[in-house]
């Protein structure tokens, strides 16, 4: 009986190399599980982000294709830079107006359609994000990540007794 207590006491005070390696592997696995929260976000938000990128790309491309009129009444087409700039400040609701020239009715109709499409795209993205926040697996991954962070911050030696 004394030998059992001696073995247990030695293992508590001086864990073997193999036990130390196993503990390190367990911590690495926990860190991998904690990193899964980030990958869950990327996996769930992939489709909404692709939808938003496609909507904005089509919007910019459409603005470059629809002809406008400059100040002297000559036909003028937007460059990709101007179209991107216009869609950027429209998306952020800053609303500088129609730059660099007033839009034609066709351009205004296209921008109106693009605005409605982007609202739908953002609603899809926000809805997916809210659904992710309610997902049990995501919340569990966040909890594991927080626990692993708190354990890593412990600076003094400790023993786990199970």
PDB file of C-alpha atoms in Angstrom:
ATOM      1  CA  UNK A   1       0.000   0.000   0.000  1.00  0.00           C
ATOM      2  CA  UNK A   2       2.844   2.364   0.780  1.00  0.00           C
ATOM      3  CA  UNK A   3       4.277   1.785  -2.674  1.00  0.00           C
ATOM      4  CA  UNK A   4       1.047   2.949  -4.364  1.00  0.00           C
ATOM      5  CA  UNK A   5       1.107   6.207  -2.426  1.00  0.00           C
ATOM      6  CA  UNK A   6       4.786   6.661  -3.241  1.00  0.00           C
ATOM      7  CA  UNK A   7       4.154   6.188  -6.968  1.00  0.00           C
ATOM      8  CA  UNK A   8       1.215   8.616  -6.931  1.00  0.00           C
ATOM      9  CA  UNK A   9       3.216  11.141  -4.912  1.00  0.00           C
ATOM     10  CA  UNK A  10       6.156  10.934  -7.337  1.00  0.00           C
ATOM     11  CA  UNK A  11       3.908  11.374 -10.345  1.00  0.00           C
ATOM     12  CA  UNK A  12       2.288  14.434  -8.814  1.00  0.00           C
ATOM     13  CA  UNK A  13       5.575  16.074  -7.914  1.00  0.00           C
ATOM     14  CA  UNK A  14       7.654  15.038 -10.920  1.00  0.00           C
ATOM     15  CA  UNK A  15       5.612  14.007 -13.937  1.00  0.00           C
ATOM     16  CA  UNK A  16       7.452  11.878 -16.441  1.00  0.00           C
ATOM     17  CA  UNK A  17       8.569  13.126 -19.854  1.00  0.00           C
ATOM     18  CA  UNK A  18       5.823  11.141 -21.580  1.00  0.00           C
ATOM     19  CA  UNK A  19       3.146  12.667 -19.361  1.00  0.00           C
ATOM     20  CA  UNK A  20       4.507  16.145 -20.066  1.00  0.00           C
ATOM     21  CA  UNK A  21       4.379  15.447 -23.798  1.00  0.00           C
ATOM     22  CA  UNK A  22       0.795  14.188 -23.507  1.00  0.00           C
ATOM     23  CA  UNK A  23      -0.208  17.327 -21.612  1.00  0.00           C
ATOM     24  CA  UNK A  24       1.419  19.509 -24.267  1.00  0.00           C
ATOM     25  CA  UNK A  25      -0.417  17.604 -27.011  1.00  0.00           C
ATOM     26  CA  UNK A  26      -3.705  18.086 -25.177  1.00  0.00           C
ATOM     27  CA  UNK A  27      -3.066  21.829 -24.940  1.00  0.00           C
ATOM     28  CA  UNK A  28      -2.230  21.949 -28.657  1.00  0.00           C
ATOM     29  CA  UNK A  29      -5.471  20.096 -29.446  1.00  0.00           C
ATOM     30  CA  UNK A  30      -7.411  22.540 -27.290  1.00  0.00           C
ATOM     31  CA  UNK A  31      -5.772  25.441 -29.117  1.00  0.00           C
ATOM     32  CA  UNK A  32      -6.741  23.858 -32.440  1.00  0.00           C
ATOM     33  CA  UNK A  33     -10.321  23.544 -31.221  1.00  0.00           C
ATOM     34  CA  UNK A  34     -10.197  27.171 -30.103  1.00  0.00           C
ATOM     35  CA  UNK A  35      -9.008  28.221 -33.557  1.00  0.00           C
ATOM     36  CA  UNK A  36     -12.009  26.442 -35.019  1.00  0.00           C
ATOM     37  CA  UNK A  37     -14.203  29.383 -33.990  1.00  0.00           C
ATOM     38  CA  UNK A  38     -12.410  31.515 -36.556  1.00  0.00           C
ATOM     39  CA  UNK A  39     -12.834  28.850 -39.221  1.00  0.00           C
ATOM     40  CA  UNK A  40     -16.514  28.448 -38.324  1.00  0.00           C
ATOM     41  CA  UNK A  41     -16.985  32.156 -39.011  1.00  0.00           C
ATOM     42  CA  UNK A  42     -15.147  31.871 -42.317  1.00  0.00           C
ATOM     43  CA  UNK A  43     -17.133  28.799 -43.349  1.00  0.00           C
ATOM     44  CA  UNK A  44     -20.535  30.260 -42.454  1.00  0.00           C
ATOM     45  CA  UNK A  45     -19.835  33.722 -43.875  1.00  0.00           C
ATOM     46  CA  UNK A  46     -18.276  32.488 -47.127  1.00  0.00           C
ATOM     47  CA  UNK A  47     -21.497  32.540 -49.174  1.00  0.00           C
ATOM     48  CA  UNK A  48     -22.780  35.925 -47.898  1.00  0.00           C
ATOM     49  CA  UNK A  49     -19.409  37.564 -48.514  1.00  0.00           C
ATOM     50  CA  UNK A  50     -19.200  36.099 -52.009  1.00  0.00           C
ATOM     51  CA  UNK A  51     -22.733  37.353 -52.709  1.00  0.00           C
ATOM     52  CA  UNK A  52     -21.780  40.871 -51.575  1.00  0.00           C
ATOM     53  CA  UNK A  53     -18.592  40.868 -53.632  1.00  0.00           C
ATOM     54  CA  UNK A  54     -20.472  39.699 -56.725  1.00  0.00           C
ATOM     55  CA  UNK A  55     -23.195  42.328 -56.238  1.00  0.00           C
ATOM     56  CA  UNK A  56     -20.647  45.129 -55.933  1.00  0.00           C
ATOM     57  CA  UNK A  57     -18.576  43.811 -58.855  1.00  0.00           C
ATOM     58  CA  UNK A  58     -21.648  43.630 -61.112  1.00  0.00           C
ATOM     59  CA  UNK A  59     -22.701  47.091 -59.957  1.00  0.00           C
ATOM     60  CA  UNK A  60     -19.320  48.607 -60.805  1.00  0.00           C
ATOM     61  CA  UNK A  61     -19.153  46.759 -64.126  1.00  0.00           C
ATOM     62  CA  UNK A  62     -22.677  47.912 -65.040  1.00  0.00           C
ATOM     63  CA  UNK A  63     -21.822  51.541 -64.326  1.00  0.00           C
ATOM     64  CA  UNK A  64     -18.862  51.306 -66.685  1.00  0.00           C
ATOM     65  CA  UNK A  65     -21.053  49.908 -69.470  1.00  0.00           C
ATOM     66  CA  UNK A  66     -23.970  52.365 -69.286  1.00  0.00           C
ATOM     67  CA  UNK A  67     -23.099  55.570 -71.160  1.00  0.00           C
ATOM     68  CA  UNK A  68     -23.535  58.926 -69.528  1.00  0.00           C
ATOM     69  CA  UNK A  69     -23.288  62.513 -70.702  1.00  0.00           C
ATOM     70  CA  UNK A  70     -20.641  65.027 -69.675  1.00  0.00           C
ATOM     71  CA  UNK A  71     -21.169  68.748 -69.042  1.00  0.00           C
ATOM     72  CA  UNK A  72     -21.093  69.626 -72.776  1.00  0.00           C
ATOM     73  CA  UNK A  73     -23.575  66.902 -73.730  1.00  0.00           C
ATOM     74  CA  UNK A  74     -21.010  64.522 -75.189  1.00  0.00           C
ATOM     75  CA  UNK A  75     -21.258  60.775 -74.460  1.00  0.00           C
ATOM     76  CA  UNK A  76     -19.069  59.749 -71.548  1.00  0.00           C
ATOM     77  CA  UNK A  77     -18.444  56.396 -69.861  1.00  0.00           C
ATOM     78  CA  UNK A  78     -17.330  55.960 -66.291  1.00  0.00           C
ATOM     79  CA  UNK A  79     -13.947  54.415 -65.683  1.00  0.00           C
ATOM     80  CA  UNK A  80     -13.661  51.497 -63.264  1.00  0.00           C
ATOM     81  CA  UNK A  81     -12.133  53.861 -60.747  1.00  0.00           C
ATOM     82  CA  UNK A  82     -15.052  56.311 -60.890  1.00  0.00           C
ATOM     83  CA  UNK A  83     -17.597  53.483 -60.777  1.00  0.00           C
ATOM     84  CA  UNK A  84     -15.832  51.851 -57.830  1.00  0.00           C
ATOM     85  CA  UNK A  85     -15.582  55.188 -56.052  1.00  0.00           C
ATOM     86  CA  UNK A  86     -19.262  55.930 -56.622  1.00  0.00           C
ATOM     87  CA  UNK A  87     -20.374  52.493 -55.391  1.00  0.00           C
ATOM     88  CA  UNK A  88     -18.074  52.786 -52.362  1.00  0.00           C
ATOM     89  CA  UNK A  89     -19.528  56.018 -51.093  1.00  0.00           C
ATOM     90  CA  UNK A  90     -23.039  54.907 -52.006  1.00  0.00           C
ATOM     91  CA  UNK A  91     -22.533  51.707 -49.991  1.00  0.00           C
ATOM     92  CA  UNK A  92     -21.399  53.688 -46.967  1.00  0.00           C
ATOM     93  CA  UNK A  93     -24.427  56.005 -47.346  1.00  0.00           C
ATOM     94  CA  UNK A  94     -22.214  59.093 -47.499  1.00  0.00           C
ATOM     95  CA  UNK A  95     -23.970  60.207 -50.665  1.00  0.00           C
ATOM     96  CA  UNK A  96     -21.766  62.793 -52.366  1.00  0.00           C
ATOM     97  CA  UNK A  97     -24.150  62.813 -55.324  1.00  0.00           C
ATOM     98  CA  UNK A  98     -23.596  61.984 -58.964  1.00  0.00           C
ATOM     99  CA  UNK A  99     -19.897  62.435 -59.648  1.00  0.00           C
ATOM    100  CA  UNK A 100     -18.127  63.454 -61.849  1.00  0.00           C
ATOM    101  CA  UNK A 101     -21.130  64.289 -64.104  1.00  0.00           C
ATOM    102  CA  UNK A 102     -24.886  64.100 -63.688  1.00  0.00           C
ATOM    103  CA  UNK A 103     -26.263  60.636 -64.419  1.00  0.00           C
ATOM    104  CA  UNK A 104     -28.590  59.702 -67.234  1.00  0.00           C
ATOM    105  CA  UNK A 105     -31.893  58.019 -66.491  1.00  0.00           C
ATOM    106  CA  UNK A 106     -30.399  54.634 -67.414  1.00  0.00           C
ATOM    107  CA  UNK A 107     -27.546  55.142 -64.955  1.00  0.00           C
ATOM    108  CA  UNK A 108     -29.954  56.232 -62.228  1.00  0.00           C
ATOM    109  CA  UNK A 109     -32.123  53.160 -62.837  1.00  0.00           C
ATOM    110  CA  UNK A 110     -29.044  50.915 -62.645  1.00  0.00           C
ATOM    111  CA  UNK A 111     -27.869  52.551 -59.403  1.00  0.00           C
ATOM    112  CA  UNK A 112     -31.358  52.177 -57.896  1.00  0.00           C
ATOM    113  CA  UNK A 113     -31.381  48.483 -58.754  1.00  0.00           C
ATOM    114  CA  UNK A 114     -27.873  48.090 -57.335  1.00  0.00           C
ATOM    115  CA  UNK A 115     -28.853  49.799 -54.094  1.00  0.00           C
ATOM    116  CA  UNK A 116     -31.758  47.397 -53.587  1.00  0.00           C
ATOM    117  CA  UNK A 117     -29.548  44.413 -54.413  1.00  0.00           C
ATOM    118  CA  UNK A 118     -26.905  45.499 -51.924  1.00  0.00           C
ATOM    119  CA  UNK A 119     -29.543  45.937 -49.211  1.00  0.00           C
ATOM    120  CA  UNK A 120     -30.675  42.371 -49.844  1.00  0.00           C
ATOM    121  CA  UNK A 121     -27.044  41.181 -49.825  1.00  0.00           C
ATOM    122  CA  UNK A 122     -26.303  42.930 -46.532  1.00  0.00           C
ATOM    123  CA  UNK A 123     -29.508  41.555 -44.982  1.00  0.00           C
ATOM    124  CA  UNK A 124     -28.384  38.066 -45.992  1.00  0.00           C
ATOM    125  CA  UNK A 125     -24.914  38.618 -44.500  1.00  0.00           C
ATOM    126  CA  UNK A 126     -26.208  40.080 -41.220  1.00  0.00           C
ATOM    127  CA  UNK A 127     -28.826  37.313 -40.906  1.00  0.00           C
ATOM    128  CA  UNK A 128     -26.161  34.665 -41.404  1.00  0.00           C
ATOM    129  CA  UNK A 129     -23.922  36.321 -38.830  1.00  0.00           C
ATOM    130  CA  UNK A 130     -26.755  36.457 -36.280  1.00  0.00           C
ATOM    131  CA  UNK A 131     -27.515  32.804 -36.971  1.00  0.00           C
ATOM    132  CA  UNK A 132     -23.864  31.976 -36.388  1.00  0.00           C
ATOM    133  CA  UNK A 133     -23.907  33.760 -33.022  1.00  0.00           C
ATOM    134  CA  UNK A 134     -26.806  31.532 -31.987  1.00  0.00           C
ATOM    135  CA  UNK A 135     -25.082  28.331 -33.159  1.00  0.00           C
ATOM    136  CA  UNK A 136     -24.265  25.990 -30.286  1.00  0.00           C
ATOM    137  CA  UNK A 137     -21.009  24.754 -31.868  1.00  0.00           C
ATOM    138  CA  UNK A 138     -19.759  28.307 -32.372  1.00  0.00           C
ATOM    139  CA  UNK A 139     -20.543  29.317 -28.801  1.00  0.00           C
ATOM    140  CA  UNK A 140     -18.824  26.175 -27.526  1.00  0.00           C
ATOM    141  CA  UNK A 141     -15.731  26.908 -29.636  1.00  0.00           C
ATOM    142  CA  UNK A 142     -15.630  30.435 -28.184  1.00  0.00           C
ATOM    143  CA  UNK A 143     -15.930  29.034 -24.657  1.00  0.00           C
ATOM    144  CA  UNK A 144     -13.062  26.574 -25.263  1.00  0.00           C
ATOM    145  CA  UNK A 145     -10.972  29.399 -26.686  1.00  0.00           C
ATOM    146  CA  UNK A 146     -11.616  31.593 -23.650  1.00  0.00           C
ATOM    147  CA  UNK A 147     -10.827  28.757 -21.243  1.00  0.00           C
ATOM    148  CA  UNK A 148      -7.576  27.936 -23.074  1.00  0.00           C
ATOM    149  CA  UNK A 149      -6.591  31.608 -22.922  1.00  0.00           C
ATOM    150  CA  UNK A 150      -7.234  31.745 -19.174  1.00  0.00           C
ATOM    151  CA  UNK A 151      -5.218  28.559 -18.575  1.00  0.00           C
ATOM    152  CA  UNK A 152      -2.292  29.914 -20.619  1.00  0.00           C
ATOM    153  CA  UNK A 153      -2.233  33.038 -18.445  1.00  0.00           C
ATOM    154  CA  UNK A 154      -1.587  31.020 -15.265  1.00  0.00           C
ATOM    155  CA  UNK A 155       2.058  31.702 -14.439  1.00  0.00           C
ATOM    156  CA  UNK A 156       2.605  29.469 -11.407  1.00  0.00           C
ATOM    157  CA  UNK A 157       2.780  25.673 -11.240  1.00  0.00           C
ATOM    158  CA  UNK A 158      -0.456  23.850 -10.659  1.00  0.00           C
ATOM    159  CA  UNK A 159      -1.769  20.293 -10.466  1.00  0.00           C
ATOM    160  CA  UNK A 160      -4.956  18.924 -11.895  1.00  0.00           C
ATOM    161  CA  UNK A 161      -6.531  16.275  -9.715  1.00  0.00           C
ATOM    162  CA  UNK A 162      -9.200  14.165 -11.314  1.00  0.00           C
TER     163      UNK A 162
END
